[in-house]
């Protein structure tokens, strides 16, 4: 099967210079593979030398060969069997020379044995050496064939005679140089590609550079050469991996659909994967077409999985991440051909826009027009009467104009061929068609039927009278239609969609047979389009203006009759089915709504419910929105909106929900009951919260609480409490969030609720309480609440609920330093999320696993988890997830001393957290950023961060946050030499009670203890010893080594294992060097200083850099090398000046003295 797929790749190559491959099979018995190809009538390439032929004509077979190789290489294939027997000079001169027979050995994956070549001297050197072949291997073989064509030899040196007779010495020398380059022993010295080889040969032979031949499909278009050239260029770019977007625009009847059909054919002839869809025909038409294609051919369509609502996010977010995955490099080029893009349903519009924007951005990133970029070759060709406003920024507009008189005459003549219209007839027809290709075809087709003598056109004056009898249809041969056919057109216009024969017949109360005959003639006259399958075809008007004009009163009554009849037919059809058909019920409801039937709204609600159960959410929402437009009762309109919002929640399109709800709020909820007023505001609050607008959500919830009745609206109030808890957790108002949870639990205890409601809300409230305690770092209390919620969720919660609770439990265990248990639980969460199809939430799992690995000092594992999280984030983007991913990368980089990368990531995390109003996460990211700034000597920036964080710790009421800020501020003051401030901060830190977060307190002890140690102040309660004990218990290797480093009198281990920590790789040998210098061991000091100097390259550790250069100057001075000492002192002075510029203004004097 693998070989079959590889030969199918060969079969996709469609080019005049390449023999078409038909099929692949294996011989019975031996199992030897083979494939069939087209037969090329002609002769193999004749050998040289030339006999006075023109160089360009004589070398044309080689140029054709190189053109073929260029095409093959674009398909990712190698020929590897180029010789004179496989290049056939075709009898058809237009075909040129044709390359046949691909090499099977390459596809079988075996080494190419020298025995397959006529002699060792003729084989490419890399194949004789057993190396992997490449495009340049085919270049070598083409060069060998050129040598054969010029000399008659198959091997030997690429040498030509002094002059080929009649060609001159200059051309002969140029050809010899080309041969030498093509047949160079080293592949790197050859032409980079067959295209480069061909260009060089063309220049030498004096041939005008020619465009590669393309397989030309049947030409059915006139006057559209410019549009076709742009389509061909875009298809060529897609084949090369460059995405692009084309919008075909223009009024109806100018040939947009026919041009798209031609684009589809050309794409298929080029071997491009093609999807064609008529938008506006069905709800979610684009998604339906893509899913249908993926069922037939999974490979290349995996990206549409990201559109599934189960993966979370709004439809726009899902479409954006699907588009990003679709355009990732490596996939087969894809062409999406979308007709009637301006009539697309909302979901299809969102996907279309996301794909167009992503393709446009990828193309811009690739730089050069048409150049290969880091992308998949995706071409989106869409037709619309008027492209959407965003189309111009996301692609190229190809406007279709009316045909000029010359092109219109050419098309009309071709359509009438073999007849030749007289000038008077042509003049009348062209005037009536007004440059519309559709009208020209309709008139020409009508003319072919119009006269009794098919070999002569009708009289022009008679034709003019026929057309003028229907002034409402300029250019349409209306008078050529029978009244029954006019009635069929009218019925199709009223139906307003693609309609089946039986529906049309019932709407007309006619026998299906004459209706079928009428439709066949209308299709032939191109007044009606035939769509769907051959078994169940559907019909619609080719152009909306083809509908016969009627008086308004007649049209209204006739429309009601048509809609009612179609609805009755669909009702009988639905009753005849064992299971309800979603589409049939939906169409019945739509026709009842358009007929103004009294039971239309109830029918729409029933059909929408069934569609929702079947997962056809977009179909359900569109039907409810149509019912909403038809309904006049205020109360019923609100019920429809609530049902639509319920369905829209499944899609995650909260903006769409708000657009339906806000009009009721804007007019004060007129016509709604008090209970409805509460439900309206509750729904608004949920929508605002889901869209990340927490303050609007709080306002809506407060309004709902103010007007709610405690008994009547008990369930709504319970729901509001659970939502309020989530909003306040999001905002960091943990006390308020806890109050909302307690209030909700109290309502559950006193209210009368069903068992299902009670269990569901208790799970939600207990889980929220556990989350609150976790955010407060009350870890044991968090574990108790979360375990209670987990137990309840087994009966009343969803799979997603249980995964979220388990995730928070794992976070708590991580903070409690139960790392193995936390890791096990995170992996369980990941399995559950994958089983539920919620891969989006596995991003947080991956980042937490990275943090655990970083704590344990496993750098490779930590960064592996981060890369996996970031890859998932590309597929499932979102500000909150991106914020947490950046924060995690910053923490991991800090733990491995990579402070520059840490600072960049943490700065981005802070920006996102502040935008999301997550004050707690912004504070912790700020603390980590201050550590990176301290390590790199940017003391002023660190001071600003820490001063703000001390105040924020007081505001948030998180003792650990204030203790962390104070500990790092102590280290800062020690480093800049401000002893008084250091004393005050140490006192403030002692006053703050310790928390039970052992891991974070260990780092506090390290920073505060280092400040005490280095400042010479009296140690307090052995902080460094406490940090050492904690890190040893927690198995944090970086923490242990930093503690040893802080004990300056002990010094680091001289022969310890090199740290997987950028800061320690510099600081440890530097501290050891300083200790050796103090002991008078200049040799060891110099060696260790050199080791530190090698490790600091590219690192921003200004303080360490200053100490290092000063130490190296001292060592050089002790050795008597004054010039070397002076050089290091100059460097030290420069670093000190740079360090002073990074210090707080008020600390520069003390830092300089220090």
Coordinates of N, CA and C in Angstrom, one line a residue, residues 153-344:
X153 N 29.2 9.8 -26.9 CA 29.7 9.0 -25.8 C 28.8 9.0 -24.6
X154 N 28.7 7.9 -23.9 CA 27.9 7.8 -22.7 C 28.6 8.1 -21.4
X155 N 30.0 8.0 -21.4 CA 30.7 8.3 -20.2 C 32.0 9.0 -20.6
X156 N 32.9 9.1 -19.7 CA 34.2 9.8 -19.9 C 34.1 11.3 -19.5
X157 N 35.2 12.0 -19.7 CA 35.3 13.4 -19.2 C 34.4 14.2 -20.0
X158 N 33.8 15.3 -19.4 CA 32.9 16.2 -20.1 C 33.7 17.1 -21.0
X159 N 34.4 16.6 -22.1 CA 35.2 17.4 -23.0 C 34.6 17.4 -24.4
X160 N 34.6 18.5 -25.0 CA 34.1 18.7 -26.4 C 35.3 19.0 -27.3
X161 N 35.1 18.8 -28.6 CA 36.1 19.2 -29.5 C 36.3 20.7 -29.5
X162 N 37.4 21.2 -30.1 CA 37.7 22.6 -30.1 C 36.5 23.4 -30.6
X163 N 35.8 22.9 -31.6 CA 34.7 23.6 -32.2 C 33.7 22.6 -32.8
X164 N 32.4 22.7 -32.4 CA 31.4 21.9 -33.1 C 31.1 22.5 -34.4
X165 N 31.2 21.8 -35.5 CA 31.1 22.4 -36.8 C 29.8 23.2 -36.9
X166 N 30.0 24.4 -37.3 CA 28.9 25.3 -37.6 C 28.4 26.0 -36.4
X167 N 28.9 25.7 -35.2 CA 28.4 26.3 -34.0 C 29.3 27.4 -33.4
X168 N 30.6 27.3 -33.8 CA 31.5 28.3 -33.4 C 32.2 27.9 -32.1
X169 N 33.4 28.4 -31.9 CA 34.2 28.1 -30.7 C 33.6 28.6 -29.4
X170 N 32.9 29.8 -29.4 CA 32.4 30.4 -28.2 C 31.3 29.5 -27.6
X171 N 30.3 29.1 -28.5 CA 29.2 28.2 -28.0 C 29.8 26.9 -27.6
X172 N 30.8 26.3 -28.3 CA 31.4 25.0 -27.9 C 32.0 25.2 -26.5
X173 N 32.7 26.2 -26.3 CA 33.3 26.4 -24.9 C 32.3 26.6 -23.9
X174 N 31.2 27.3 -24.1 CA 30.1 27.5 -23.1 C 29.5 26.2 -22.8
X175 N 29.3 25.4 -23.9 CA 28.6 24.0 -23.6 C 29.5 23.1 -22.8
X176 N 30.8 23.2 -23.1 CA 31.8 22.4 -22.3 C 31.8 22.8 -20.8
X177 N 31.7 24.1 -20.6 CA 31.6 24.6 -19.2 C 30.3 24.1 -18.5
X178 N 29.3 24.2 -19.3 CA 28.0 23.7 -18.7 C 28.1 22.2 -18.4
X179 N 28.7 21.4 -19.3 CA 28.8 20.0 -19.0 C 29.7 19.8 -17.7
X180 N 30.8 20.5 -17.6 CA 31.7 20.3 -16.5 C 30.9 20.6 -15.2
X181 N 30.1 21.7 -15.2 CA 29.3 22.0 -14.0 C 28.2 20.9 -13.7
X182 N 27.5 20.5 -14.7 CA 26.5 19.5 -14.5 C 27.0 18.2 -14.0
X183 N 28.2 17.8 -14.5 CA 28.8 16.5 -14.2 C 29.9 16.5 -13.2
X184 N 29.9 17.6 -12.4 CA 30.9 17.7 -11.3 C 30.8 16.5 -10.4
X185 N 32.0 16.1 -9.8 CA 32.0 14.9 -8.9 C 31.2 15.2 -7.7
X186 N 31.4 16.4 -7.1 CA 30.7 16.7 -5.9 C 29.3 17.3 -6.2
X187 N 28.2 16.7 -5.6 CA 26.9 17.3 -5.9 C 26.8 18.8 -5.6
X188 N 27.5 19.3 -4.6 CA 27.4 20.7 -4.3 C 28.0 21.6 -5.3
X189 N 28.8 21.1 -6.3 CA 29.4 21.9 -7.3 C 28.5 21.9 -8.6
X190 N 27.4 21.1 -8.6 CA 26.6 21.1 -9.8 C 25.6 22.2 -9.8
X191 N 24.8 22.3 -10.8 CA 23.6 23.2 -10.8 C 22.7 22.8 -9.7
X192 N 22.2 23.8 -9.0 CA 21.3 23.5 -7.9 C 20.0 22.8 -8.3
X193 N 19.6 23.1 -9.5 CA 18.3 22.5 -9.9 C 18.3 22.3 -11.4
X194 N 17.3 21.6 -11.9 CA 17.1 21.4 -13.3 C 16.8 22.7 -14.0
X195 N 16.1 23.6 -13.3 CA 15.7 24.9 -13.8 C 17.0 25.7 -14.1
X196 N 17.9 25.7 -13.1 CA 19.2 26.5 -13.4 C 19.9 25.9 -14.6
X197 N 20.0 24.6 -14.7 CA 20.6 23.9 -15.8 C 20.0 24.4 -17.1
X198 N 18.7 24.3 -17.1 CA 17.9 24.7 -18.3 C 18.2 26.1 -18.7
X199 N 18.2 27.0 -17.7 CA 18.4 28.5 -18.0 C 19.8 28.7 -18.6
X200 N 20.8 28.0 -18.1 CA 22.2 28.2 -18.6 C 22.3 27.6 -20.0
X201 N 21.6 26.5 -20.3 CA 21.7 25.9 -21.6 C 20.9 26.8 -22.6
X202 N 19.8 27.4 -22.2 CA 19.1 28.3 -23.1 C 19.9 29.5 -23.4
X203 N 20.6 30.1 -22.4 CA 21.4 31.3 -22.7 C 22.5 31.0 -23.6
X204 N 23.2 29.8 -23.4 CA 24.3 29.5 -24.3 C 23.8 29.2 -25.7
X205 N 22.7 28.6 -25.9 CA 22.2 28.3 -27.2 C 21.5 29.4 -27.9
X206 N 21.3 30.5 -27.1 CA 20.6 31.7 -27.7 C 19.1 31.6 -27.8
X207 N 18.6 30.5 -27.1 CA 17.1 30.4 -27.1 C 16.5 31.4 -26.2
X208 N 15.3 31.9 -26.6 CA 14.6 32.9 -25.8 C 14.0 32.0 -24.6
X209 N 14.2 32.5 -23.4 CA 13.8 31.8 -22.2 C 12.3 31.6 -22.3
X210 N 11.8 30.4 -22.2 CA 10.4 30.1 -22.4 C 9.8 29.6 -21.1
X211 N 8.5 29.9 -21.0 CA 7.8 29.4 -19.8 C 7.5 27.9 -19.9
X212 N 7.6 27.3 -18.8 CA 7.3 25.8 -18.8 C 5.9 25.5 -19.3
X213 N 5.8 24.5 -20.1 CA 4.5 24.2 -20.7 C 3.6 23.7 -19.6
X214 N 2.3 23.9 -19.7 CA 1.4 23.5 -18.7 C 0.3 22.6 -19.5
X215 N -0.3 21.7 -18.7 CA -1.3 20.9 -19.3 C -2.6 21.8 -19.5
X216 N -3.0 22.1 -20.7 CA -4.1 23.0 -20.9 C -5.4 22.3 -20.9
X217 N -6.3 22.6 -20.0 CA -7.6 22.0 -20.0 C -8.5 22.6 -21.2
X218 N -9.6 22.0 -21.4 CA -10.5 22.5 -22.5 C -10.8 24.0 -22.3
X219 N -10.7 24.8 -23.3 CA -10.9 26.2 -23.2 C -12.4 26.5 -23.5
X220 N -13.1 26.9 -22.5 CA -14.6 27.2 -22.7 C -14.8 28.6 -22.4
X221 N -13.8 29.4 -22.1 CA -14.0 30.8 -21.8 C -13.4 31.7 -22.8
X222 N -14.1 32.8 -23.0 CA -13.6 33.8 -23.9 C -13.5 35.2 -23.2
X223 N -12.4 35.9 -23.4 CA -12.3 37.2 -22.8 C -11.9 37.2 -21.4
X224 N -11.4 36.0 -20.9 CA -11.0 35.9 -19.5 C -9.6 35.5 -19.4
X225 N -8.8 35.8 -20.4 CA -7.4 35.3 -20.3 C -6.6 35.9 -19.1
X226 N -6.9 37.2 -18.8 CA -6.2 37.8 -17.7 C -6.5 37.1 -16.4
X227 N -7.8 36.8 -16.2 CA -8.2 36.1 -14.9 C -7.6 34.7 -14.9
X228 N -7.6 34.0 -16.1 CA -7.0 32.7 -16.1 C -5.5 32.7 -15.8
X229 N -4.8 33.7 -16.3 CA -3.4 33.8 -16.0 C -3.2 34.0 -14.5
X230 N -4.0 34.8 -13.9 CA -3.8 34.9 -12.4 C -4.2 33.6 -11.7
X231 N -5.2 32.9 -12.2 CA -5.5 31.6 -11.5 C -4.4 30.7 -11.7
X232 N -3.8 30.6 -13.0 CA -2.7 29.7 -13.2 C -1.5 30.0 -12.4
X233 N -1.2 31.3 -12.2 CA -0.1 31.7 -11.4 C -0.3 31.3 -9.9
X234 N -1.5 31.5 -9.4 CA -1.8 31.1 -8.1 C -1.7 29.6 -7.9
X235 N -2.2 28.8 -8.9 CA -2.1 27.4 -8.8 C -0.6 26.9 -8.8
X236 N 0.2 27.6 -9.6 CA 1.6 27.3 -9.7 C 2.3 27.6 -8.3
X237 N 1.9 28.7 -7.7 CA 2.4 29.1 -6.4 C 2.0 28.1 -5.4
X238 N 0.7 27.6 -5.4 CA 0.3 26.6 -4.4 C 1.1 25.4 -4.6
X239 N 1.4 25.0 -5.8 CA 2.2 23.8 -6.0 C 3.6 23.9 -5.4
X240 N 4.1 25.1 -5.4 CA 5.4 25.4 -4.9 C 5.4 25.6 -3.3
X241 N 4.2 25.6 -2.7 CA 4.1 25.8 -1.3 C 3.8 27.3 -0.9
X242 N 3.4 28.1 -1.8 CA 3.1 29.5 -1.5 C 1.6 29.7 -1.4
X243 N 1.0 30.0 -0.3 CA -0.5 30.2 -0.2 C -0.9 31.5 -0.8
X244 N -2.1 31.5 -1.3 CA -2.7 32.7 -1.9 C -4.2 32.7 -1.9
X245 N -4.8 33.9 -2.1 CA -6.2 34.0 -2.1 C -6.7 34.8 -3.3
X246 N -7.6 34.3 -4.0 CA -8.2 35.1 -5.2 C -9.7 35.3 -5.0
X247 N -10.1 36.5 -5.2 CA -11.6 36.8 -5.1 C -12.0 37.1 -6.5
X248 N -12.9 36.3 -7.1 CA -13.5 36.6 -8.4 C -14.8 37.4 -8.1
X249 N -14.9 38.6 -8.6 CA -16.0 39.5 -8.2 C -16.7 40.0 -9.5
X250 N -18.0 40.3 -9.4 CA -18.7 40.9 -10.5 C -20.2 40.5 -10.4
X251 N -21.0 41.3 -11.1 CA -22.5 41.0 -11.0 C -22.8 39.6 -11.6
X252 N -24.0 39.1 -11.3 CA -24.4 37.8 -11.8 C -24.4 37.8 -13.4
X253 N -24.1 36.6 -13.9 CA -24.2 36.5 -15.3 C -22.9 36.7 -16.1
X254 N -21.8 37.1 -15.3 CA -20.6 37.5 -16.0 C -19.6 36.3 -16.0
X255 N -20.0 35.1 -15.5 CA -19.2 33.9 -15.7 C -18.3 33.5 -14.5
X256 N -18.7 34.0 -13.3 CA -17.9 33.6 -12.1 C -17.9 32.1 -11.9
X257 N -19.1 31.5 -11.9 CA -19.2 30.1 -11.7 C -18.4 29.3 -12.7
X258 N -18.5 29.7 -14.0 CA -17.8 29.0 -15.0 C -16.3 29.1 -14.9
X259 N -15.9 30.3 -14.4 CA -14.5 30.5 -14.2 C -14.0 29.6 -13.1
X260 N -14.8 29.5 -12.0 CA -14.4 28.6 -10.9 C -14.3 27.2 -11.3
X261 N -15.3 26.8 -12.2 CA -15.2 25.4 -12.7 C -13.9 25.2 -13.5
X262 N -13.5 26.1 -14.3 CA -12.3 26.0 -15.0 C -11.1 25.9 -14.1
X263 N -11.1 26.7 -13.0 CA -10.0 26.7 -12.0 C -10.0 25.3 -11.3
X264 N -11.1 24.8 -11.0 CA -11.2 23.4 -10.4 C -10.5 22.4 -11.4
X265 N -10.9 22.4 -12.6 CA -10.4 21.5 -13.6 C -8.8 21.6 -13.7
X266 N -8.4 22.8 -13.8 CA -6.9 23.1 -13.9 C -6.2 22.6 -12.7
X267 N -6.8 22.8 -11.5 CA -6.1 22.4 -10.3 C -6.0 20.8 -10.3
X268 N -7.1 20.2 -10.7 CA -7.1 18.7 -10.7 C -6.1 18.2 -11.7
X269 N -6.0 18.8 -12.9 CA -5.0 18.4 -13.9 C -3.6 18.6 -13.4
X270 N -3.4 19.5 -12.5 CA -2.1 19.7 -11.9 C -1.8 18.8 -10.7
X271 N -2.8 18.0 -10.4 CA -2.6 17.0 -9.3 C -2.8 17.6 -8.0
X272 N -3.5 18.8 -7.9 CA -3.7 19.4 -6.6 C -5.0 18.9 -6.0
X273 N -4.9 18.7 -4.7 CA -6.1 18.3 -3.9 C -7.1 19.4 -4.0
X274 N -8.4 19.1 -4.4 CA -9.3 20.2 -4.7 C -10.7 19.9 -4.0
X275 N -11.2 21.0 -3.3 CA -12.5 20.9 -2.7 C -13.4 22.0 -3.3
X276 N -14.5 21.6 -3.9 CA -15.4 22.6 -4.5 C -16.7 22.7 -3.7
X277 N -17.2 23.9 -3.4 CA -18.4 24.0 -2.5 C -19.2 25.2 -3.0
X278 N -20.5 25.1 -3.1 CA -21.4 26.2 -3.4 C -22.0 26.7 -2.0
X279 N -21.5 27.8 -1.6 CA -21.9 28.3 -0.3 C -23.3 28.9 -0.5
X280 N -24.0 29.0 0.6 CA -25.4 29.5 0.6 C -26.4 28.5 0.3
X281 N -26.0 27.3 -0.1 CA -27.0 26.2 -0.4 C -27.5 25.6 0.9
X282 N -26.6 25.4 1.8 CA -26.9 24.7 3.1 C -26.2 25.4 4.2
X283 N -26.8 25.3 5.5 CA -26.0 25.7 6.7 C -24.7 25.0 6.8
X284 N -23.7 25.7 7.2 CA -22.3 25.1 7.4 C -21.9 24.4 6.2
X285 N -22.1 25.0 5.0 CA -21.8 24.3 3.7 C -20.3 24.0 3.6
X286 N -19.5 24.9 3.9 CA -18.0 24.7 3.8 C -17.6 23.6 4.7
X287 N -18.0 23.6 5.9 CA -17.6 22.5 6.9 C -18.1 21.2 6.4
X288 N -19.4 21.2 5.9 CA -19.9 19.9 5.4 C -19.1 19.3 4.3
X289 N -18.7 20.2 3.4 CA -17.9 19.7 2.2 C -16.5 19.2 2.7
X290 N -15.9 19.9 3.6 CA -14.6 19.5 4.1 C -14.7 18.2 4.9
X291 N -15.7 18.0 5.7 CA -15.8 16.8 6.5 C -16.1 15.6 5.5
X292 N -16.9 15.9 4.5 CA -17.2 14.8 3.5 C -15.9 14.4 2.8
X293 N -15.0 15.4 2.4 CA -13.8 15.1 1.8 C -12.8 14.3 2.7
X294 N -12.8 14.7 4.0 CA -12.0 14.0 5.0 C -12.4 12.6 5.2
X295 N -13.6 12.3 5.1 CA -14.1 10.9 5.2 C -13.5 10.0 4.1
X296 N -13.4 10.6 2.9 CA -12.9 9.9 1.7 C -11.4 9.8 1.8
X297 N -10.7 10.9 2.3 CA -9.3 10.9 2.3 C -8.8 11.7 3.5
X298 N -8.4 10.9 4.5 CA -8.1 11.5 5.8 C -6.8 12.4 5.7
X299 N -5.8 11.9 5.0 CA -4.5 12.6 5.0 C -4.7 14.0 4.4
X300 N -4.2 15.0 5.0 CA -4.3 16.3 4.5 C -5.4 17.1 5.1
X301 N -6.4 16.4 5.8 CA -7.6 17.1 6.3 C -7.6 17.0 7.8
X302 N -6.5 16.6 8.5 CA -6.6 16.5 9.9 C -6.9 17.9 10.6
X303 N -6.5 18.9 9.9 CA -6.7 20.3 10.5 C -8.1 20.6 10.8
X304 N -9.1 20.0 10.1 CA -10.5 20.4 10.3 C -10.9 19.9 11.7
X305 N -10.2 19.0 12.3 CA -10.6 18.5 13.7 C -10.6 19.7 14.7
X306 N -9.7 20.7 14.4 CA -9.7 21.9 15.3 C -11.0 22.7 15.3
X307 N -11.8 22.5 14.3 CA -13.1 23.2 14.2 C -14.2 22.7 15.1
X308 N -13.9 21.5 15.6 CA -14.9 20.8 16.5 C -15.1 21.7 17.8
X309 N -16.4 22.0 18.1 CA -16.6 22.7 19.4 C -16.1 22.1 20.6
X310 N -15.9 20.8 20.6 CA -15.3 20.1 21.8 C -14.0 20.6 22.2
X311 N -13.2 21.2 21.2 CA -11.9 21.6 21.5 C -11.9 23.0 22.1
X312 N -13.0 23.6 22.4 CA -13.1 24.8 23.2 C -12.8 26.0 22.3
X313 N -13.1 27.2 22.9 CA -12.9 28.5 22.2 C -14.2 28.9 21.4
X314 N -14.2 30.1 20.9 CA -15.3 30.6 20.1 C -15.1 30.0 18.7
X315 N -16.1 30.1 17.8 CA -16.0 29.7 16.4 C -14.8 30.4 15.7
X316 N -14.6 31.7 16.0 CA -13.6 32.4 15.4 C -12.2 31.9 15.8
X317 N -12.1 31.6 17.1 CA -10.8 31.1 17.7 C -10.5 29.7 17.1
X318 N -11.6 28.9 17.0 CA -11.4 27.5 16.4 C -11.0 27.6 14.9
X319 N -11.6 28.6 14.2 CA -11.3 28.7 12.8 C -9.9 29.2 12.6
X320 N -9.4 30.1 13.5 CA -8.1 30.6 13.4 C -7.0 29.5 13.6
X321 N -7.2 28.7 14.7 CA -6.2 27.7 14.9 C -6.3 26.6 13.8
X322 N -7.5 26.3 13.3 CA -7.6 25.3 12.2 C -6.8 25.9 11.0
X323 N -7.0 27.2 10.7 CA -6.3 27.7 9.6 C -4.8 27.7 9.7
X324 N -4.3 27.9 11.0 CA -2.9 27.8 11.2 C -2.4 26.4 11.0
X325 N -3.1 25.4 11.4 CA -2.7 24.0 11.3 C -2.8 23.6 9.8
X326 N -3.8 24.1 9.1 CA -4.0 23.8 7.7 C -2.8 24.3 6.9
X327 N -2.2 25.4 7.3 CA -1.1 26.0 6.5 C 0.3 25.6 7.0
X328 N 0.3 24.7 7.9 CA 1.7 24.2 8.4 C 2.4 23.5 7.3
X329 N 3.7 23.7 7.2 CA 4.5 23.1 6.1 C 4.3 21.5 6.0
X330 N 4.4 21.0 4.9 CA 4.5 19.5 4.7 C 3.3 18.9 4.1
X331 N 2.1 19.6 4.2 CA 0.9 19.0 3.7 C 0.8 19.1 2.1
X332 N 0.0 18.3 1.5 CA -0.2 18.3 0.1 C -0.9 19.6 -0.2
X333 N -0.5 20.3 -1.3 CA -1.2 21.5 -1.7 C -2.7 21.3 -1.8
X334 N -3.4 22.3 -1.4 CA -4.9 22.2 -1.3 C -5.5 23.4 -2.0
X335 N -6.5 23.2 -2.8 CA -7.3 24.3 -3.5 C -8.7 24.2 -3.0
X336 N -9.2 25.3 -2.5 CA -10.6 25.4 -2.0 C -11.3 26.4 -3.0
X337 N -12.3 25.9 -3.7 CA -13.0 26.6 -4.7 C -14.4 26.9 -4.1
X338 N -14.7 28.1 -3.8 CA -16.0 28.5 -3.1 C -16.8 29.4 -4.0
X339 N -18.0 29.0 -4.4 CA -18.9 29.8 -5.1 C -19.9 30.5 -4.2
X340 N -20.4 31.7 -4.6 CA -21.4 32.4 -3.8 C -20.9 32.7 -2.4
X341 N -19.7 33.1 -2.3 CA -19.1 33.4 -1.0 C -19.9 34.5 -0.2
X342 N -20.5 35.4 -1.0 CA -21.3 36.4 -0.3 C -22.6 35.9 0.3
X343 N -23.0 34.7 -0.1 CA -24.2 34.1 0.5 C -23.9 33.1 1.6
X344 N -22.7 33.0 2.0 CA -22.3 31.9 2.9 C -22.9 32.1 4.3

